[in-house]
Amino acid sequence: MNTNTVLEITVNNHPGVIMHVTSLFARRVFNVDGILCMPTLDVSRSRIWLRVKEDERLEQMARQLEKLEDVLMVRRHEASHEVFERIEEFFAA
Amino acid sequence: MKYTGAEILIKLLERQGIRQMAGIPGGANLPMYDALSRSDKIRHILARHEQGAGFIAQGQARVTGKPAVFFATSGPGVTNAVTAVADAKLDSIPIICVSGQVPQEMIGTDAFQEIDTYGLGVPITKHNFFARSARELLEIVPNAFRIAQSGRPGPVWIDIPKDVQNELIHIEGDWPEIGLPEPPPAIDLNSIQEAATMINEARRPVVYIGGGAIHSEASDEIFELIEKIESPTVMTLMGLGTIRSDHPLSLGMLGMHAARFTNHALEECDTLIALGARFDDRATGKVAQFCPDAKIVHIDIDASELNKIKNAHVGIIADLKQALQELLPNIERGSNPDWLERIQILKREYPLDMPFADDPMSPYGSIIQTARMLEGETIITTDVGQHQMRVAQAFPFEKPRQWLTSGGLGTMGFGLPSAIGAALEKPGATVICFSGDGSLLMNIQELVTAVEENANVKIILSNNNSLGLVHQQQELFYRKRIYACKYERQVDFSIIARGFGMQACDLGDCIDPMTTLAKVLAKPGPALINIPQGVEHHVFPMVPPGAANREMLCGELKGSDYAEATT
């Protein structure tokens, strides 16, 4: 069964960061099926939320993310996280 | 004082210690070149193609271990530079590409020579920057140098729009601190203990050295380790030079073109000590059958390399040199005579065959006889293909940073420009570029750069008028359907070289090739030595792509059992 995992990634807030993050997934043909990004209270930083399918490569992905210069923190939420559930109504149609 | 963005860039490069750098000017980087023209510290080397400039920088960085810089203009300058930067990413080489870009107001308009440099740079660099203002350069440039040489080294790209290069700003007070490597991660001493226990209990150990040993300058510590436990030692293509090739414990290179005894030894080892190596498929063969009985100790500075391909029983994230300094006091001096005896048996039973070693015209002989004639400091570069594997097998390497080759990306065209870069940094050395005719043609324009710089580069050209390794694979794995790998026209490389102003000789045309070779090697300055060779000479042993390392094809075998290649 395909279960979701949610990744919470804190990054420096400047152009190109999302590209650095998402290209790591794209080059491995690894679909990101949900993505949210907003600046944090400290606007020099942003938080990216990714929803991806559970996959044995995720640990490697997390390590690759941690290597990115603009990635400050990566946290993996095992179950489906409420951040995507609460925003689902905007995608219901 | 007032400075333009371009002047700030040059000043920061000077402060970083850059003294020689290659590049090519064009519309979008002219302000940088104008500022560079007024530098009395930095000498510019005009390459003939941006890929050449990038590989000159790589040659500099690979022999010194320090970041090297090169310049390219926007658009085609950038796309030409991409291969050299990608090559540096795969081999963890600290180079910094600084490119011009169209002015910010024109970005996104498909302006003349506009390309998405930032987008192109993302997957092929360790990190890349787009400078939005001249002031930002004060942070970007030192950061680029810090990132390029911290942890696992790698290339950094800085893209600077023309208006930022021209922007005039006031700088008061001090210039920013120069970018230096960050301190390596703290070492987990428990893991060191576990690793020591595992190594002390090993009965059939093999030390497996990768390029990280070179980057970390860990050669002395590794030498101490292998002598202390008397462990047979293998090196990856990138790790060659860490231990002298003629060291009694050295088994040379492992993997696809290793000596048979080397791969058999790995097959039988009970403990694999992986030092700055990443279990590349050319080294491991079919991973599931690589060192099937071994416990693995893996030390690497890049956390993402641990457990990437093969799970380690003990994984240590650390600078290799520091980790070994912690480890060595915990290692008991010991020996496993049965294992060393077994290695001797394997060596006798499965020797590395290097036919016609005495003939300087033959594929192996040209390498071995050249090596025999060299005196003083010697640096070796290669291109990619059969000649590269033969040099890796046959050349007697003596020390780290003596051997420059394109490992991960496998870029034909690497050899000549990287040899020029090496010669720039080591003017007293003889730099030998072993190449093939297919490879040399891919960056042949840099012959003239070598001549202009009077670089002491000697090109030993194994010329079979073919893409030899393609030919070999078609013969072995595609039922001899030889296609698109034999050149119809024969290039006269001696005339080509002389056309560029380089001295040249053809060993095929002379009565005494040995004497001619010695004479040309002894004469300072750049030279090309053409050696006609038949395409029927294959490089053996060879593990078919996708097969386990034990399944080595050798001269007497034909690959009829292996109908098709899997990778």
XYZ file of C-alpha atoms in Angstrom, chain B residues 16-530:
515
model
C 41.492 34.348 -1.926
C 44.968 33.797 -3.364
C 43.976 33.251 -6.974
C 47.050 33.947 -9.132
C 46.311 32.176 -12.429
C 42.949 31.519 -13.995
C 41.640 30.465 -17.375
C 38.625 31.748 -19.222
C 37.159 33.262 -22.358
C 35.713 36.778 -22.611
C 32.458 37.655 -24.339
C 29.748 40.281 -24.339
C 28.275 39.600 -20.920
C 31.502 39.291 -18.928
C 33.502 42.159 -20.443
C 33.336 44.285 -17.277
C 34.983 41.401 -15.338
C 37.691 41.173 -17.952
C 38.192 44.929 -17.871
C 38.698 44.761 -14.106
C 40.916 41.680 -14.479
C 43.112 43.540 -16.998
C 44.001 45.965 -14.206
C 44.939 43.256 -11.700
C 48.646 42.958 -11.058
C 48.141 39.748 -9.070
C 46.105 37.499 -11.367
C 47.388 36.193 -14.669
C 44.783 35.153 -17.207
C 45.119 32.107 -19.448
C 43.090 32.433 -22.609
C 41.531 29.059 -23.395
C 39.995 28.241 -26.757
C 36.729 26.742 -25.508
C 35.006 27.182 -22.142
C 35.133 23.437 -21.511
C 38.907 23.736 -21.931
C 38.975 26.615 -19.445
C 36.962 24.551 -16.962
C 39.305 21.581 -17.273
C 42.362 23.834 -16.913
C 40.819 24.953 -13.610
C 40.255 21.294 -12.716
C 43.899 20.484 -13.443
C 44.947 23.302 -11.120
C 42.553 22.213 -8.374
C 43.403 18.519 -8.642
C 47.163 18.997 -8.248
C 46.960 21.619 -5.489
C 43.790 20.624 -3.626
C 42.892 24.338 -3.597
C 39.942 25.947 -5.345
C 40.606 27.180 -8.879
C 38.511 29.695 -10.806
C 37.545 30.157 -14.429
C 35.513 32.723 -16.373
C 32.884 32.218 -19.058
C 30.472 34.502 -20.790
C 26.696 34.035 -20.867
C 24.741 31.722 -23.173
C 27.053 29.429 -25.169
C 29.947 30.240 -22.822
C 27.845 28.811 -20.027
C 26.592 25.753 -21.891
C 30.165 24.990 -22.985
C 31.321 25.206 -19.375
C 28.634 22.815 -18.108
C 30.545 19.593 -18.878
C 33.667 20.672 -17.003
C 31.616 21.707 -13.971
C 29.537 18.522 -13.989
C 32.772 16.537 -14.186
C 34.034 18.381 -11.090
C 30.807 17.549 -9.252
C 31.151 13.826 -9.890
C 34.807 13.771 -8.784
C 34.390 16.285 -5.909
C 36.791 18.889 -7.296
C 36.699 22.459 -5.912
C 36.394 24.733 -8.931
C 34.466 27.978 -9.181
C 32.910 29.048 -12.461
C 32.147 32.768 -12.705
C 29.897 33.575 -15.630
C 28.554 36.770 -17.074
C 24.827 37.110 -17.564
C 22.665 39.542 -19.531
C 21.596 42.640 -17.531
C 18.845 41.950 -14.996
C 16.283 44.055 -16.873
C 16.695 41.725 -19.870
C 16.556 38.430 -17.979
C 13.640 36.303 -19.081
C 13.279 38.069 -22.433
C 15.307 35.554 -24.462
C 17.928 38.260 -24.859
C 20.993 37.675 -27.020
C 23.183 34.986 -25.388
C 20.746 34.598 -22.509
C 20.428 31.151 -20.929
C 19.059 30.017 -17.569
C 22.480 29.594 -16.006
C 21.073 29.215 -12.523
C 18.732 26.437 -13.646
C 21.523 24.650 -15.527
C 23.788 24.915 -12.522
C 21.479 23.354 -9.932
C 22.020 19.644 -10.664
C 25.717 19.888 -11.578
C 27.132 22.032 -8.776
C 27.540 21.714 -5.058
C 25.914 25.133 -4.850
C 25.225 27.986 -7.210
C 24.670 31.715 -6.838
C 22.987 34.446 -8.806
C 24.299 37.864 -7.789
C 21.529 40.453 -7.612
C 23.726 43.365 -6.542
C 27.369 44.337 -6.340
C 27.135 44.367 -2.545
C 25.916 40.768 -2.526
C 29.236 39.730 -4.082
C 30.944 40.547 -0.787
C 29.091 37.575 0.710
C 28.805 35.348 -2.334
C 32.483 35.123 -3.284
C 33.871 34.144 0.145
C 30.919 31.764 0.545
C 31.696 30.160 -2.797
C 35.260 29.460 -1.652
C 34.045 28.169 1.711
C 31.511 25.815 0.131
C 33.856 24.550 -2.614
C 36.407 23.295 -0.079
C 34.289 22.359 2.969
C 33.366 18.766 3.731
C 33.204 16.875 0.477
C 34.626 19.391 -2.020
C 32.772 20.363 -5.170
C 32.166 22.976 -7.818
C 30.363 26.276 -7.225
C 28.921 28.532 -9.885
C 28.511 32.317 -9.593
C 26.379 33.983 -12.254
C 26.708 37.772 -12.429
C 24.505 39.955 -14.640
C 26.311 42.665 -16.544
C 24.572 45.505 -14.690
C 25.785 44.037 -11.389
C 29.331 43.896 -12.771
C 29.021 47.607 -13.655
C 27.223 48.728 -10.498
C 29.332 51.230 -8.546
C 29.145 51.039 -4.747
C 30.939 52.547 -1.770
C 32.938 50.177 0.370
C 33.988 51.513 3.704
C 35.952 49.645 6.288
C 37.343 46.180 5.948
C 36.895 43.685 3.177
C 35.104 40.501 4.228
C 37.091 37.593 5.628
C 38.221 35.197 2.926
C 36.284 31.949 2.536
C 37.984 29.015 4.252
C 36.951 25.388 4.754
C 34.605 24.777 7.659
C 35.904 22.533 10.437
C 34.914 18.923 9.743
C 32.159 17.250 11.771
C 32.954 15.992 15.259
C 33.879 12.326 15.332
C 31.734 9.799 17.162
C 34.302 8.053 19.331
C 32.016 5.094 20.008
C 31.947 4.324 16.317
C 35.731 4.600 16.237
C 35.866 1.964 18.972
C 33.459 -0.294 17.101
C 35.463 0.108 13.926
C 38.696 -0.666 15.784
C 37.195 -3.828 17.249
C 35.986 -4.971 13.864
C 39.357 -4.284 12.259
C 41.257 -5.960 15.081
C 39.085 -9.061 14.725
C 39.479 -9.221 10.949
C 41.233 -12.270 9.561
C 40.959 -11.435 5.883
C 40.819 -7.619 5.710
C 40.962 -5.480 2.596
C 41.363 -1.716 2.725
C 39.368 -0.045 -0.070
C 40.532 3.506 -0.824
C 38.538 6.098 -2.761
C 39.086 9.660 -3.905
C 38.201 10.950 -0.443
C 41.633 9.786 0.701
C 43.232 12.230 -1.737
C 40.923 15.131 -0.805
C 41.471 14.537 2.894
C 45.263 14.189 2.478
C 45.019 10.968 4.466
C 47.734 9.052 2.624
C 50.197 8.884 5.550
C 47.543 7.651 7.980
C 46.296 5.029 5.521
C 49.858 3.881 4.977
C 50.264 3.492 8.734
C 46.994 1.558 8.987
C 47.743 -0.939 6.253
C 51.265 -1.566 7.526
C 50.010 -1.966 11.082
C 47.478 -4.645 10.188
C 49.285 -5.819 7.044
C 46.139 -5.488 5.034
C 45.965 -5.932 1.283
C 44.754 -2.664 -0.202
C 42.747 -1.777 -3.278
C 42.152 1.653 -4.770
C 39.398 3.060 -6.919
C 40.245 4.971 -10.071
C 40.056 8.159 -7.992
C 42.065 6.715 -5.129
C 45.125 5.716 -7.162
C 48.313 7.317 -5.857
C 47.270 7.139 -2.201
C 49.563 4.140 -1.765
C 52.501 3.524 -4.084
C 51.610 1.063 -6.822
C 54.715 -0.987 -6.007
C 53.908 -1.279 -2.301
C 53.800 -4.989 -1.456
C 50.325 -4.615 0.083
C 48.897 -2.747 -2.909
C 46.572 -4.767 -5.147
C 46.048 -1.790 -7.465
C 42.693 -0.752 -8.820
C 39.542 -2.762 -8.181
C 36.480 -3.272 -10.333
C 35.644 -3.434 -13.987
C 39.232 -3.411 -15.275
C 41.054 -4.624 -12.192
C 43.624 -7.377 -12.140
C 41.826 -10.662 -11.574
C 43.653 -11.300 -8.304
C 42.362 -7.967 -6.988
C 38.705 -8.775 -7.539
C 39.177 -12.328 -6.267
C 40.769 -11.018 -3.079
C 37.751 -8.799 -2.486
C 35.506 -11.771 -3.086
C 37.200 -13.598 -0.216
C 37.696 -10.792 2.290
C 35.929 -10.910 5.652
C 36.283 -7.221 6.491
C 36.162 -4.365 4.033
C 37.554 -1.084 5.289
C 36.128 1.562 2.940
C 37.929 4.877 3.224
C 36.518 7.857 1.332
C 34.983 5.600 -1.287
C 31.415 5.562 -2.553
C 30.841 2.032 -3.892
C 30.566 3.201 -7.485
C 29.183 0.603 -9.917
C 32.459 0.534 -11.915
C 34.233 -0.457 -8.703
C 31.726 -2.885 -7.208
C 30.210 -4.621 -10.201
C 26.894 -6.200 -9.243
C 26.530 -4.786 -5.745
C 24.732 -7.726 -4.190
C 27.755 -9.906 -4.955
C 30.436 -7.408 -3.971
C 32.460 -8.648 -1.003
C 29.662 -11.072 -0.159
C 31.173 -12.299 3.112
C 32.533 -9.033 4.416
C 31.665 -6.858 7.332
C 32.011 -3.263 6.260
C 33.596 -0.309 8.007
C 32.851 2.832 6.006
C 34.395 6.220 6.740
C 33.246 9.177 4.656
C 32.720 12.884 5.212
C 29.488 12.833 3.216
C 26.700 11.402 5.361
C 24.614 10.609 2.292
C 27.254 8.134 1.093
C 26.832 5.898 4.140
C 24.327 3.132 3.415
C 23.634 4.607 -0.054
C 24.712 1.541 -2.026
C 25.857 -0.927 0.591
C 24.953 -0.962 4.278
C 27.942 -0.502 6.550
C 28.243 -2.399 9.820
C 30.062 0.605 11.183
C 29.614 3.948 9.460
C 31.609 6.979 10.486
C 30.885 10.467 9.203
C 34.198 12.247 9.467
C 37.170 13.779 7.780
C 39.123 10.672 6.877
C 42.499 11.918 8.086
C 41.090 12.898 11.491
C 39.109 9.685 11.808
C 42.214 7.607 11.114
C 44.218 9.635 13.628
C 41.602 8.665 16.234
C 41.410 5.101 14.994
C 45.106 4.240 14.722
C 45.947 4.177 18.460
C 43.122 1.646 18.894
C 44.396 -0.661 16.187
C 46.516 -3.603 17.279
C 49.586 -4.359 15.262
C 48.962 -7.711 13.693
C 49.262 -9.937 10.732
C 47.275 -12.679 9.096
C 49.905 -14.842 7.407
C 47.307 -17.240 5.977
C 45.517 -14.370 4.274
C 48.716 -12.857 2.905
C 49.741 -16.289 1.666
C 46.335 -16.647 0.000
C 46.863 -13.267 -1.719
C 50.195 -14.504 -3.070
C 48.475 -17.599 -4.437
C 45.790 -15.454 -6.081
C 48.485 -13.247 -7.584
C 50.222 -16.282 -9.063
C 47.011 -17.887 -10.233
C 45.357 -14.765 -11.639
C 48.128 -12.404 -12.734
C 47.592 -9.166 -14.599
C 48.663 -9.756 -18.161
C 50.279 -6.745 -19.812
C 51.421 -8.023 -23.207
C 54.325 -6.460 -25.149
C 55.427 -4.363 -22.175
C 58.889 -3.912 -23.728
C 57.586 -2.509 -26.987
C 56.995 1.275 -26.795
C 54.624 0.982 -29.751
C 52.235 -1.377 -27.960
C 49.311 -0.229 -25.797
C 50.922 -1.325 -22.506
C 54.504 -0.796 -23.638
C 53.873 2.858 -24.486
C 52.800 3.430 -20.879
C 55.420 1.296 -19.177
C 58.330 2.549 -21.275
C 57.230 6.170 -20.835
C 57.071 5.633 -17.071
C 60.554 4.139 -17.093
C 61.997 7.182 -18.873
C 60.479 9.850 -16.627
C 62.649 11.687 -14.147
C 61.822 14.192 -11.434
C 58.316 15.322 -10.557
C 55.761 13.721 -12.835
C 52.030 14.285 -13.160
C 49.805 12.017 -15.207
C 46.531 12.939 -16.836
C 44.402 10.785 -19.078
C 41.400 10.988 -21.263
C 38.694 8.342 -21.174
C 38.714 4.907 -22.725
C 41.030 1.938 -23.138
C 44.202 3.981 -22.647
C 42.814 5.337 -19.364
C 42.212 1.878 -17.947
C 45.637 0.676 -19.087
C 47.374 3.608 -17.416
C 45.373 2.934 -14.239
C 46.542 -0.699 -14.375
C 50.138 -0.214 -15.463
C 51.541 3.142 -14.372
C 53.721 3.044 -11.247
C 52.035 5.769 -9.178
C 54.086 7.128 -6.335
C 52.028 9.715 -4.509
C 48.663 11.448 -4.163
C 47.708 14.209 -6.633
C 50.029 12.726 -9.214
C 47.119 11.174 -11.115
C 44.386 13.271 -12.745
C 41.576 11.488 -14.510
C 37.901 11.943 -15.131
C 36.375 9.222 -12.985
C 32.704 9.803 -12.273
C 31.578 11.603 -15.401
C 34.132 9.906 -17.670
C 34.629 12.901 -19.918
C 36.581 12.401 -23.131
C 38.489 15.637 -23.685
C 39.572 15.943 -20.054
C 43.224 15.032 -20.535
C 44.830 17.881 -22.478
C 43.307 20.921 -20.745
C 43.676 19.408 -17.269
C 47.334 18.695 -18.113
C 47.768 22.383 -18.969
C 46.211 23.330 -15.621
C 48.539 20.941 -13.801
C 51.565 22.341 -15.644
C 50.579 25.906 -14.709
C 50.633 24.991 -11.030
C 53.695 22.737 -11.223
C 56.008 24.455 -13.712
C 58.932 22.220 -12.756
C 57.066 18.988 -13.408
C 56.702 16.904 -16.528
C 53.002 16.429 -17.208
C 52.152 13.383 -19.283
C 48.766 13.318 -20.942
C 47.951 9.790 -22.043
C 45.186 10.093 -24.578
C 43.393 8.344 -27.387
C 42.564 9.768 -30.784
C 38.824 9.893 -30.043
C 39.349 11.755 -26.790
C 42.019 14.151 -28.006
C 39.769 15.350 -30.820
C 37.187 16.441 -28.267
C 39.312 19.316 -26.942
C 42.057 19.495 -29.554
C 41.788 23.284 -29.745
C 43.669 23.490 -26.439
C 46.874 22.345 -28.182
C 47.480 25.998 -28.968
C 46.829 27.015 -25.351
C 49.529 24.567 -24.276
C 51.902 26.094 -26.823
C 51.133 29.670 -25.782
C 51.734 28.794 -22.151
C 54.785 26.702 -23.031
C 53.281 24.120 -20.693
C 55.531 21.101 -20.204
C 52.830 18.719 -21.413
C 53.691 15.579 -23.340
C 50.769 13.938 -25.093
C 51.230 10.200 -25.577
C 48.589 9.424 -28.158
C 47.396 5.822 -28.460
C 45.989 6.164 -31.916
C 43.810 3.322 -33.168
C 41.669 5.602 -35.304
C 38.653 4.333 -33.385
C 36.558 4.683 -30.305
C 38.403 1.685 -28.933
C 36.369 0.884 -25.853
C 33.147 1.119 -27.836
C 34.659 -1.218 -30.411
C 35.632 -3.599 -27.620
C 32.148 -3.609 -26.111
C 30.472 -4.150 -29.468
C 32.785 -7.045 -30.133
C 32.267 -8.608 -26.714
C 28.654 -7.841 -25.941
C 26.903 -7.033 -29.215
C 27.913 -10.094 -31.216
C 30.665 -8.239 -33.071
C 28.253 -5.839 -34.707
C 30.889 -3.134 -35.034
C 29.174 0.138 -35.788
C 29.916 3.867 -35.663
C 33.196 3.497 -33.804
C 35.805 3.270 -36.579
C 36.839 6.538 -38.151
C 36.905 6.441 -41.931
C 39.505 9.152 -42.242
C 42.875 8.947 -40.589
C 43.910 12.218 -38.963
C 47.592 13.100 -39.175
C 48.030 14.283 -35.607
C 51.661 15.275 -36.129
C 50.634 17.772 -38.788
C 47.736 18.968 -36.644
C 50.059 19.521 -33.676
C 52.631 21.340 -35.794
C 49.832 23.462 -37.201
C 49.188 24.618 -33.653
C 52.916 25.245 -33.198
C 53.589 22.146 -31.122
C 56.515 19.823 -31.739
C 55.376 16.360 -32.713
C 56.669 12.981 -33.714
C 55.171 9.783 -35.003
C 56.637 6.611 -33.541
C 55.188 4.751 -36.508
C 57.537 6.603 -38.848
C 60.814 6.300 -36.992
C 63.459 3.609 -37.046
C 64.108 3.559 -33.313
C 60.890 4.402 -31.454
C 62.457 3.896 -28.021
C 65.169 6.500 -28.630
C 62.751 8.933 -30.238
C 60.352 8.630 -27.304
C 63.146 9.244 -24.806
C 64.400 12.248 -26.756
C 60.997 13.923 -26.988
C 60.200 13.273 -23.324
C 63.501 14.833 -22.239
C 63.032 18.039 -24.217
C 61.148 20.735 -22.232
C 57.926 22.218 -23.563
C 54.789 20.768 -25.091
C 54.952 17.855 -27.517
C 52.718 15.272 -29.097
C 53.868 11.698 -29.652
C 51.622 9.763 -32.001
